[in-house]
Short mmCIF file of C-alpha atoms in Angstrom, two decimals:
data_model
loop_
_atom_site.label_atom_id
_atom_site.label_comp_id
_atom_site.label_asym_id
_atom_site.label_seq_id
_atom_site.Cartn_x
_atom_site.Cartn_y
_atom_site.Cartn_z
CA UNK A 1 0.02 -37.60 -69.81
CA UNK A 2 -3.34 -39.05 -69.01
CA UNK A 3 -1.76 -41.47 -66.55
CA UNK A 4 0.16 -38.65 -64.86
CA UNK A 5 -3.12 -36.70 -64.49
CA UNK A 6 -4.86 -39.71 -62.94
CA UNK A 7 -2.03 -40.21 -60.45
CA UNK A 8 -2.05 -36.54 -59.51
CA UNK A 9 -5.80 -36.61 -59.04
CA UNK A 10 -5.56 -39.69 -56.88
CA UNK A 11 -2.95 -38.04 -54.70
CA UNK A 12 -5.10 -34.94 -54.36
CA UNK A 13 -8.09 -37.06 -53.40
CA UNK A 14 -6.01 -38.91 -50.83
CA UNK A 15 -4.84 -35.67 -49.27
CA UNK A 16 -8.37 -34.29 -49.38
CA UNK A 17 -9.84 -37.37 -47.70
CA UNK A 18 -7.07 -37.37 -45.13
CA UNK A 19 -7.58 -33.66 -44.51
CA UNK A 20 -11.32 -34.10 -44.30
CA UNK A 21 -10.92 -37.02 -41.91
CA UNK A 22 -8.55 -34.96 -39.77
CA UNK A 23 -10.93 -31.97 -39.79
CA UNK A 24 -13.81 -34.31 -38.99
CA UNK A 25 -11.87 -35.79 -36.08
CA UNK A 26 -11.01 -32.31 -34.79
CA UNK A 27 -14.66 -31.22 -35.07
CA UNK A 28 -15.74 -34.32 -33.16
CA UNK A 29 -13.19 -33.64 -30.43
CA UNK A 30 -14.36 -30.04 -30.14
CA UNK A 31 -17.98 -31.20 -30.03
CA UNK A 32 -17.19 -33.73 -27.31
CA UNK A 33 -15.22 -31.10 -25.36
CA UNK A 34 -18.11 -28.65 -25.69
CA UNK A 35 -20.55 -31.30 -24.49
CA UNK A 36 -18.30 -32.00 -21.51
CA UNK A 37 -18.20 -28.27 -20.59
CA UNK A 38 -21.99 -28.00 -20.83
CA UNK A 39 -22.38 -31.16 -18.80
CA UNK A 40 -20.07 -29.83 -16.09
CA UNK A 41 -22.01 -26.57 -15.92
CA UNK A 42 -25.27 -28.46 -15.80
CA UNK A 43 -23.95 -30.75 -13.07
CA UNK A 44 -22.93 -27.71 -11.03
CA UNK A 45 -26.38 -26.20 -11.51
CA UNK A 46 -28.06 -29.47 -10.50
CA UNK A 47 -25.84 -29.69 -7.42
CA UNK A 48 -26.79 -26.12 -6.48
CA UNK A 49 -30.49 -26.95 -6.89
CA UNK A 50 -30.08 -30.08 -4.76
CA UNK A 51 -28.32 -28.08 -2.05
CA UNK A 52 -31.12 -25.50 -2.08
CA UNK A 53 -33.80 -28.17 -1.82
CA UNK A 54 -32.29 -29.50 1.40
CA UNK A 55 -32.03 -25.93 2.72
CA UNK A 56 -35.65 -25.03 1.87
CA UNK A 57 -36.95 -22.45 4.33
CA UNK A 58 -39.94 -23.44 6.43
CA UNK A 59 -42.58 -20.75 5.95
CA UNK A 60 -46.35 -20.36 6.16
CA UNK A 61 -47.80 -19.39 2.79
CA UNK A 62 -51.09 -17.65 3.52
CA UNK A 63 -52.58 -17.39 0.06
CA UNK A 64 -51.81 -16.91 -3.63
CA UNK A 65 -53.20 -15.01 -6.58
CA UNK A 66 -52.43 -15.08 -10.31
CA UNK A 67 -52.07 -11.72 -12.09
CA UNK A 68 -50.68 -10.33 -15.32
CA UNK A 69 -46.94 -9.77 -15.17
CA UNK A 70 -47.33 -6.09 -16.12
CA UNK A 71 -49.64 -5.59 -13.09
CA UNK A 72 -47.26 -7.21 -10.61
CA UNK A 73 -46.28 -4.20 -8.47
CA UNK A 74 -49.75 -2.64 -8.32
CA UNK A 75 -51.27 -5.96 -7.21
CA UNK A 76 -49.54 -5.72 -3.81
CA UNK A 77 -51.29 -3.35 -1.40
CA UNK A 78 -48.52 -1.86 0.75
CA UNK A 79 -49.12 0.29 3.83
CA UNK A 80 -47.41 3.67 3.56
CA UNK A 81 -44.79 2.82 6.21
CA UNK A 82 -43.48 0.05 3.94
CA UNK A 83 -43.04 2.48 1.04
CA UNK A 84 -44.77 2.49 -2.32
CA UNK A 85 -44.42 1.36 -5.93
CA UNK A 86 -44.87 3.97 -8.63
CA UNK A 87 -43.95 4.33 -12.27
CA UNK A 88 -40.25 5.16 -12.59
CA UNK A 89 -41.11 7.74 -15.25
CA UNK A 90 -43.62 9.40 -12.93
CA UNK A 91 -41.07 9.79 -10.15
CA UNK A 92 -37.89 10.50 -12.08
CA UNK A 93 -39.04 11.83 -15.43
CA UNK A 94 -39.59 10.21 -18.79
CA UNK A 95 -36.78 7.93 -19.93
CA UNK A 96 -34.82 8.06 -16.67
CA UNK A 97 -35.91 4.75 -15.20
CA UNK A 98 -37.72 1.64 -16.43
CA UNK A 99 -40.75 -0.13 -15.02
CA UNK A 100 -41.54 0.43 -11.36
CA UNK A 101 -39.64 2.44 -8.76
CA UNK A 102 -39.63 1.50 -5.08
CA UNK A 103 -39.97 4.70 -3.02
CA UNK A 104 -39.49 4.82 0.77
CA UNK A 105 -42.10 5.98 3.32
CA UNK A 106 -40.84 9.58 3.39
CA UNK A 107 -40.84 9.79 -0.40
CA UNK A 108 -37.23 10.93 -0.59
CA UNK A 109 -35.39 7.78 -1.69
CA UNK A 110 -36.08 5.62 -4.76
CA UNK A 111 -34.64 2.41 -6.22
CA UNK A 112 -35.34 1.48 -9.82
CA UNK A 113 -33.92 -0.24 -12.90
CA UNK A 114 -32.36 1.52 -15.89
CA UNK A 115 -29.92 0.48 -18.60
CA UNK A 116 -26.28 1.26 -17.93
CA UNK A 117 -23.62 2.33 -20.45
CA UNK A 118 -23.36 -1.27 -21.70
CA UNK A 119 -27.10 -1.52 -22.29
CA UNK A 120 -27.54 -3.90 -19.35
CA UNK A 121 -30.41 -3.45 -16.88
CA UNK A 122 -28.92 -2.38 -13.54
CA UNK A 123 -30.25 -1.03 -10.25
CA UNK A 124 -29.96 2.70 -9.61
CA UNK A 125 -30.95 4.96 -6.74
CA UNK A 126 -31.97 8.61 -6.48
CA UNK A 127 -32.67 11.04 -3.62
CA UNK A 128 -35.33 13.74 -3.50
CA UNK A 129 -33.78 17.05 -2.38
CA UNK A 130 -35.70 20.33 -2.27
CA UNK A 131 -38.50 18.80 -4.30
CA UNK A 132 -36.19 17.52 -7.07
CA UNK A 133 -34.82 14.03 -7.72
CA UNK A 134 -31.04 13.79 -7.91
CA UNK A 135 -29.21 12.27 -10.87
CA UNK A 136 -29.50 8.44 -10.72
CA UNK A 137 -26.50 6.67 -9.23
CA UNK A 138 -25.74 2.95 -9.78
CA UNK A 139 -26.05 0.75 -6.71
CA UNK A 140 -22.56 -0.44 -5.78
CA UNK A 141 -21.66 -3.94 -4.55
CA UNK A 142 -23.56 -6.22 -6.96
CA UNK A 143 -20.61 -7.06 -9.24
CA UNK A 144 -20.25 -10.61 -7.86
CA UNK A 145 -23.25 -11.65 -9.98
CA UNK A 146 -21.20 -11.10 -13.14
CA UNK A 147 -20.85 -8.54 -15.91
CA UNK A 148 -23.68 -10.08 -17.90
CA UNK A 149 -26.21 -10.04 -15.00
CA UNK A 150 -29.56 -8.38 -15.65
CA UNK A 151 -31.42 -6.88 -12.67
CA UNK A 152 -35.08 -6.28 -11.90
CA UNK A 153 -37.68 -5.64 -9.17
CA UNK A 154 -35.74 -3.83 -6.39
CA UNK A 155 -37.42 -3.46 -2.98
CA UNK A 156 -35.85 -1.72 0.01
CA UNK A 157 -37.09 -2.60 3.50
CA UNK A 158 -38.29 0.18 5.78
CA UNK A 159 -34.94 -0.04 7.61
CA UNK A 160 -33.32 1.64 4.59
CA UNK A 161 -30.53 -0.96 4.66
CA UNK A 162 -31.87 -4.29 3.38
CA UNK A 163 -32.34 -4.51 -0.37
CA UNK A 164 -34.12 -7.34 -2.20
CA UNK A 165 -34.03 -7.70 -5.98
CA UNK A 166 -34.19 -10.27 -8.76
CA UNK A 167 -31.35 -10.99 -11.17
CA UNK A 168 -30.66 -13.17 -14.18
CA UNK A 169 -27.08 -14.32 -13.76
CA UNK A 170 -24.65 -17.21 -13.90
CA UNK A 171 -24.98 -17.53 -10.12
CA UNK A 172 -28.68 -18.45 -10.33
CA UNK A 173 -30.43 -21.77 -10.82
CA UNK A 174 -32.43 -20.75 -13.88
CA UNK A 175 -34.33 -17.65 -14.95
CA UNK A 176 -34.44 -14.68 -12.58
CA UNK A 177 -33.56 -15.49 -8.95
CA UNK A 178 -34.29 -13.37 -5.86
CA UNK A 179 -31.32 -12.03 -3.90
CA UNK A 180 -30.83 -10.02 -0.72
CA UNK A 181 -28.06 -7.65 0.31
CA UNK A 182 -27.46 -5.07 3.04
CA UNK A 183 -25.81 -1.69 2.92
CA UNK A 184 -22.30 -1.40 4.35
CA UNK A 185 -22.12 2.16 5.69
CA UNK A 186 -18.36 1.90 6.29
CA UNK A 187 -17.60 1.06 2.64
CA UNK A 188 -20.56 3.05 1.23
CA UNK A 189 -21.72 0.08 -0.83
CA UNK A 190 -23.80 -3.07 -0.47
CA UNK A 191 -22.43 -6.40 0.73
CA UNK A 192 -22.15 -9.36 -1.64
CA UNK A 193 -25.73 -10.45 -2.53
CA UNK A 194 -27.04 -13.79 -1.27
CA UNK A 195 -29.55 -16.02 -3.02
CA UNK A 196 -32.64 -16.23 -0.76
CA UNK A 197 -33.06 -19.90 -1.70
CA UNK A 198 -36.19 -22.03 -1.88
CA UNK A 199 -39.18 -21.94 -1.88
CA UNK A 200 -38.78 -18.34 -3.07
CA UNK A 201 -36.58 -19.33 -6.01
CA UNK A 202 -37.03 -21.94 -8.71
CA UNK A 203 -35.71 -22.82 -12.18
CA UNK A 204 -38.34 -20.45 -13.60
CA UNK A 205 -38.40 -16.64 -13.20
CA UNK A 206 -38.81 -15.36 -9.64
CA UNK A 207 -39.41 -11.67 -9.05
CA UNK A 208 -40.40 -9.33 -6.22
CA UNK A 209 -39.68 -10.14 -2.57
CA UNK A 210 -41.63 -7.60 -0.49
CA UNK A 211 -42.04 -7.36 3.30
CA UNK A 212 -44.44 -5.23 5.35
CA UNK A 213 -42.55 -5.25 8.66
CA UNK A 214 -45.32 -3.36 10.45
CA UNK A 215 -47.94 -6.09 9.87
CA UNK A 216 -45.38 -8.92 9.44
CA UNK A 217 -46.68 -9.91 6.01
CA UNK A 218 -44.60 -10.70 2.93
CA UNK A 219 -45.10 -11.30 -0.79
CA UNK A 220 -43.02 -12.88 -3.53
CA UNK A 221 -43.82 -13.54 -7.17
CA UNK A 222 -42.92 -16.24 -9.68
CA UNK A 223 -43.96 -17.42 -13.13
CA UNK A 224 -43.34 -21.10 -12.33
CA UNK A 225 -46.16 -23.28 -13.69
CA UNK A 226 -47.84 -20.19 -15.18
CA UNK A 227 -48.83 -19.41 -18.78
CA UNK A 228 -46.96 -16.74 -20.74
CA UNK A 229 -47.47 -13.25 -19.32
CA UNK A 230 -48.83 -14.44 -15.96
CA UNK A 231 -47.24 -14.58 -12.49
CA UNK A 232 -48.35 -16.00 -9.18
CA UNK A 233 -48.05 -13.77 -6.11
CA UNK A 234 -47.69 -15.71 -2.85
CA UNK A 235 -48.50 -14.05 0.49
CA UNK A 236 -46.45 -15.46 3.37
CA UNK A 237 -45.42 -14.90 6.97
CA UNK A 238 -41.82 -13.58 7.17
CA UNK A 239 -39.49 -14.81 9.89
CA UNK A 240 -36.34 -13.22 11.28
CA UNK A 241 -34.83 -16.65 11.96
CA UNK A 242 -34.41 -18.98 8.99
CA UNK A 243 -35.92 -22.34 9.93
CA UNK A 244 -35.48 -25.34 7.64
CA UNK A 245 -37.28 -28.68 7.50
CA UNK A 246 -36.18 -31.83 9.31
CA UNK A 247 -33.28 -33.32 7.27
CA UNK A 248 -34.78 -36.79 7.73
CA UNK A 249 -37.98 -35.80 5.95
CA UNK A 250 -38.94 -37.79 2.83
CA UNK A 251 -37.19 -36.21 -0.18
CA UNK A 252 -40.33 -36.05 -2.33
CA UNK A 253 -42.18 -34.28 0.47
CA UNK A 254 -39.28 -31.85 0.87
CA UNK A 255 -39.26 -31.26 -2.87
CA UNK A 256 -42.98 -30.48 -2.64
CA UNK A 257 -42.27 -27.74 -0.09
CA UNK A 258 -39.45 -26.37 -2.26
CA UNK A 259 -41.63 -26.31 -5.39
CA UNK A 260 -44.77 -25.12 -3.49
CA UNK A 261 -46.86 -28.04 -4.73
CA UNK A 262 -49.54 -27.16 -2.13
CA UNK A 263 -49.76 -24.04 0.03
CA UNK A 264 -52.12 -25.87 2.43
CA UNK A 265 -49.23 -28.17 3.35
CA UNK A 266 -47.42 -25.15 4.86
CA UNK A 267 -50.24 -24.22 7.26
CA UNK A 268 -49.43 -26.68 10.06
CA UNK A 269 -52.13 -26.35 12.73
CA UNK A 270 -53.40 -23.20 11.02
CA UNK A 271 -52.93 -20.88 14.03
CA UNK A 272 -50.17 -18.75 12.49
CA UNK A 273 -52.07 -18.43 9.21
CA UNK A 274 -55.24 -17.37 11.04
CA UNK A 275 -53.35 -14.65 12.91
CA UNK A 276 -51.79 -13.46 9.66
CA UNK A 277 -55.20 -13.26 7.97
CA UNK A 278 -56.43 -11.13 10.87
CA UNK A 279 -53.45 -8.79 10.46
CA UNK A 280 -54.13 -8.50 6.74
CA UNK A 281 -57.79 -7.68 7.38
CA UNK A 282 -56.80 -5.07 9.97
CA UNK A 283 -54.33 -3.49 7.53
CA UNK A 284 -56.96 -3.38 4.77
CA UNK A 285 -59.48 -1.71 7.08
CA UNK A 286 -56.84 0.81 8.14
CA UNK A 287 -56.06 1.67 4.53
CA UNK A 288 -59.74 1.90 3.60
CA UNK A 289 -60.38 4.25 6.52
CA UNK A 290 -57.53 6.48 5.44
CA UNK A 291 -58.84 6.70 1.87
CA UNK A 292 -62.45 7.61 2.59
CA UNK A 293 -63.47 10.77 0.78
CA UNK A 294 -66.78 11.66 2.44
CA UNK A 295 -68.42 11.78 5.88
CA UNK A 296 -66.96 13.20 9.13
CA UNK A 297 -64.08 10.72 9.18
CA UNK A 298 -61.47 12.92 10.86
CA UNK A 299 -60.65 16.41 12.04
CA UNK A 300 -57.59 18.13 10.61
CA UNK A 301 -56.95 21.71 11.71
CA UNK A 302 -55.52 23.77 8.87
CA UNK A 303 -55.58 27.13 10.68
CA UNK A 304 -57.61 28.96 13.33
CA UNK A 305 -60.52 29.38 10.93
CA UNK A 306 -60.36 26.18 8.87
CA UNK A 307 -60.61 22.48 9.62
CA UNK A 308 -61.13 19.54 7.26
CA UNK A 309 -63.26 16.42 7.73
CA UNK A 310 -62.87 14.69 4.35
CA UNK A 311 -60.06 14.05 1.89
CA UNK A 312 -62.03 15.88 -0.78
CA UNK A 313 -61.46 19.16 1.06
CA UNK A 314 -57.68 19.13 0.51
CA UNK A 315 -56.80 21.39 -2.42
CA UNK A 316 -52.97 21.53 -2.39
CA UNK A 317 -51.31 19.13 -4.80
CA UNK A 318 -50.08 15.96 -3.07
CA UNK A 319 -51.84 16.67 0.24
CA UNK A 320 -54.32 13.78 -0.09
CA UNK A 321 -51.41 11.34 -0.37
CA UNK A 322 -49.61 13.09 2.49
CA UNK A 323 -52.66 12.87 4.74
CA UNK A 324 -53.15 9.16 3.96
CA UNK A 325 -49.51 8.64 4.97
CA UNK A 326 -50.08 10.74 8.11
CA UNK A 327 -53.11 8.62 9.03
CA UNK A 328 -51.10 5.40 8.69
CA UNK A 329 -48.23 6.83 10.75
CA UNK A 330 -50.61 7.85 13.54
CA UNK A 331 -52.21 4.40 13.50
CA UNK A 332 -48.79 2.81 13.72
CA UNK A 333 -47.85 5.13 16.59
CA UNK A 334 -50.99 4.19 18.52
CA UNK A 335 -50.33 0.49 17.99
CA UNK A 336 -46.68 0.71 19.07
CA UNK A 337 -47.58 2.85 22.10
CA UNK A 338 -50.14 0.26 23.19
CA UNK A 339 -47.57 -2.53 22.78
CA UNK A 340 -45.07 -0.56 24.84
CA UNK A 341 -47.61 -0.01 27.62
CA UNK A 342 -48.39 -3.74 27.79
CA UNK A 343 -44.67 -4.58 27.80
CA UNK A 344 -44.03 -2.15 30.67
CA UNK A 345 -46.84 -3.65 32.74
CA UNK A 346 -45.55 -7.16 32.12
CA UNK A 347 -41.90 -6.22 32.74
CA UNK A 348 -42.43 -5.82 36.48
CA UNK A 349 -43.54 -9.43 36.96
CA UNK A 350 -41.48 -11.06 34.21
CA UNK A 351 -38.60 -13.48 34.80
CA UNK A 352 -35.02 -12.30 34.30
CA UNK A 353 -34.81 -14.10 30.93
CA UNK A 354 -38.04 -12.49 29.74
CA UNK A 355 -36.84 -9.08 30.95
CA UNK A 356 -33.62 -9.42 28.96
CA UNK A 357 -35.64 -10.25 25.83
CA UNK A 358 -38.19 -7.50 26.51
CA UNK A 359 -35.57 -4.84 27.14
CA UNK A 360 -34.23 -4.86 23.58
CA UNK A 361 -37.72 -4.85 22.06
CA UNK A 362 -38.85 -2.03 24.34
CA UNK A 363 -35.81 0.11 23.55
CA UNK A 364 -36.30 -0.46 19.83
CA UNK A 365 -40.00 0.41 20.03
CA UNK A 366 -39.29 3.52 22.13
CA UNK A 367 -36.86 4.78 19.50
CA UNK A 368 -39.39 4.08 16.76
CA UNK A 369 -42.10 5.92 18.72
CA UNK A 370 -39.84 8.97 19.13
CA UNK A 371 -38.99 8.92 15.43
CA UNK A 372 -42.66 8.61 14.44
CA UNK A 373 -43.66 11.51 16.70
CA UNK A 374 -41.08 13.75 15.01
CA UNK A 375 -42.09 12.60 11.52
CA UNK A 376 -45.80 13.15 12.27
CA UNK A 377 -45.19 16.73 13.43
CA UNK A 378 -43.09 17.47 10.35
CA UNK A 379 -45.69 15.97 8.00
CA UNK A 380 -48.57 17.83 9.68
CA UNK A 381 -46.62 21.07 9.28
CA UNK A 382 -45.90 20.30 5.62
CA UNK A 383 -49.61 19.63 4.94
CA UNK A 384 -50.74 22.81 6.73
CA UNK A 385 -48.18 25.00 4.97
CA UNK A 386 -49.13 23.67 1.55
CA UNK A 387 -52.85 24.01 2.28
CA UNK A 388 -52.59 27.57 3.70
CA UNK A 389 -50.51 28.63 0.71
CA UNK A 390 -53.25 27.33 -1.60
CA UNK A 391 -56.02 29.01 0.46
CA UNK A 392 -54.27 32.39 0.31
CA UNK A 393 -54.06 32.36 -3.48
#
């Protein structure tokens, strides 16, 4: 009996060892297979990074500043014609949106982030009609970034068509990447988003991409090489044409441009940076002038018996902000009108090639001038009506 028990035990041990060995072999195979999958994904990511390095855009980075991540939007001083950043709760009501909303120049269109039905952060839009914001609608056309993508930091250009945003997705190269898309009016949705590439993106988190088309100044933000809770905002000169570096350039030097190892290396002869600094200074002075609250800075006729000279005199809610916007619009109109006058004078003596190039710019500027004139009249009327209503109370 004892012998039979020993034999049985031995057989059980043999089966157990064999089973364990088989399970161990299966686990090893699964582990190896998993490692191979990860390696393939990592190789694809590395190949994507390498491709982006060689396609690094050649830009002039004017300056940089490090700020707290929660102060990112308010650290960029936008002129009114480029829109504004405000608290999503302030614009749309508590709990509707999250973080910061990007609102257009006219104050009637907003883009912001809120959680969808799955609990994922997605981009939504809302319109202001008769003084009320419409129910948020999800932005359509971003599905190519995957179901698990998380979105942040939307910014719509003044053209109302080009949308920049950041997203954490399988299509990126690590962390949040910046993407751009444009609205397809025929399909009533946005085109497939494109990664804006380097130096704007990195393997860290890259956020806002903002452009002031009026002054031709741009900003983008990243937390690369920054401590926890901090981001670096780079100011740069945008370009309509994407220019890349010479493909024969030393790889380490190219990698330095891609990683932004030194902003001074992007300055070239410094002429373009100097002009950009002058534009920034001019924009700052323009904004400061518009926000003065004392002294005889302007004359605004409210009615036959009343005229204002300072912002402090406005009493209707929202009229200070409206007048600041009006001031910026008038400044822009003056600048565009002066540019048009110079272009018309030059057109008569220009070569045929220059005339062809000038014609498109002049037509575009003329349309913008007409649009601004209409918007200025409407805004002046809105300010006067609100102010007279308050005076008559």
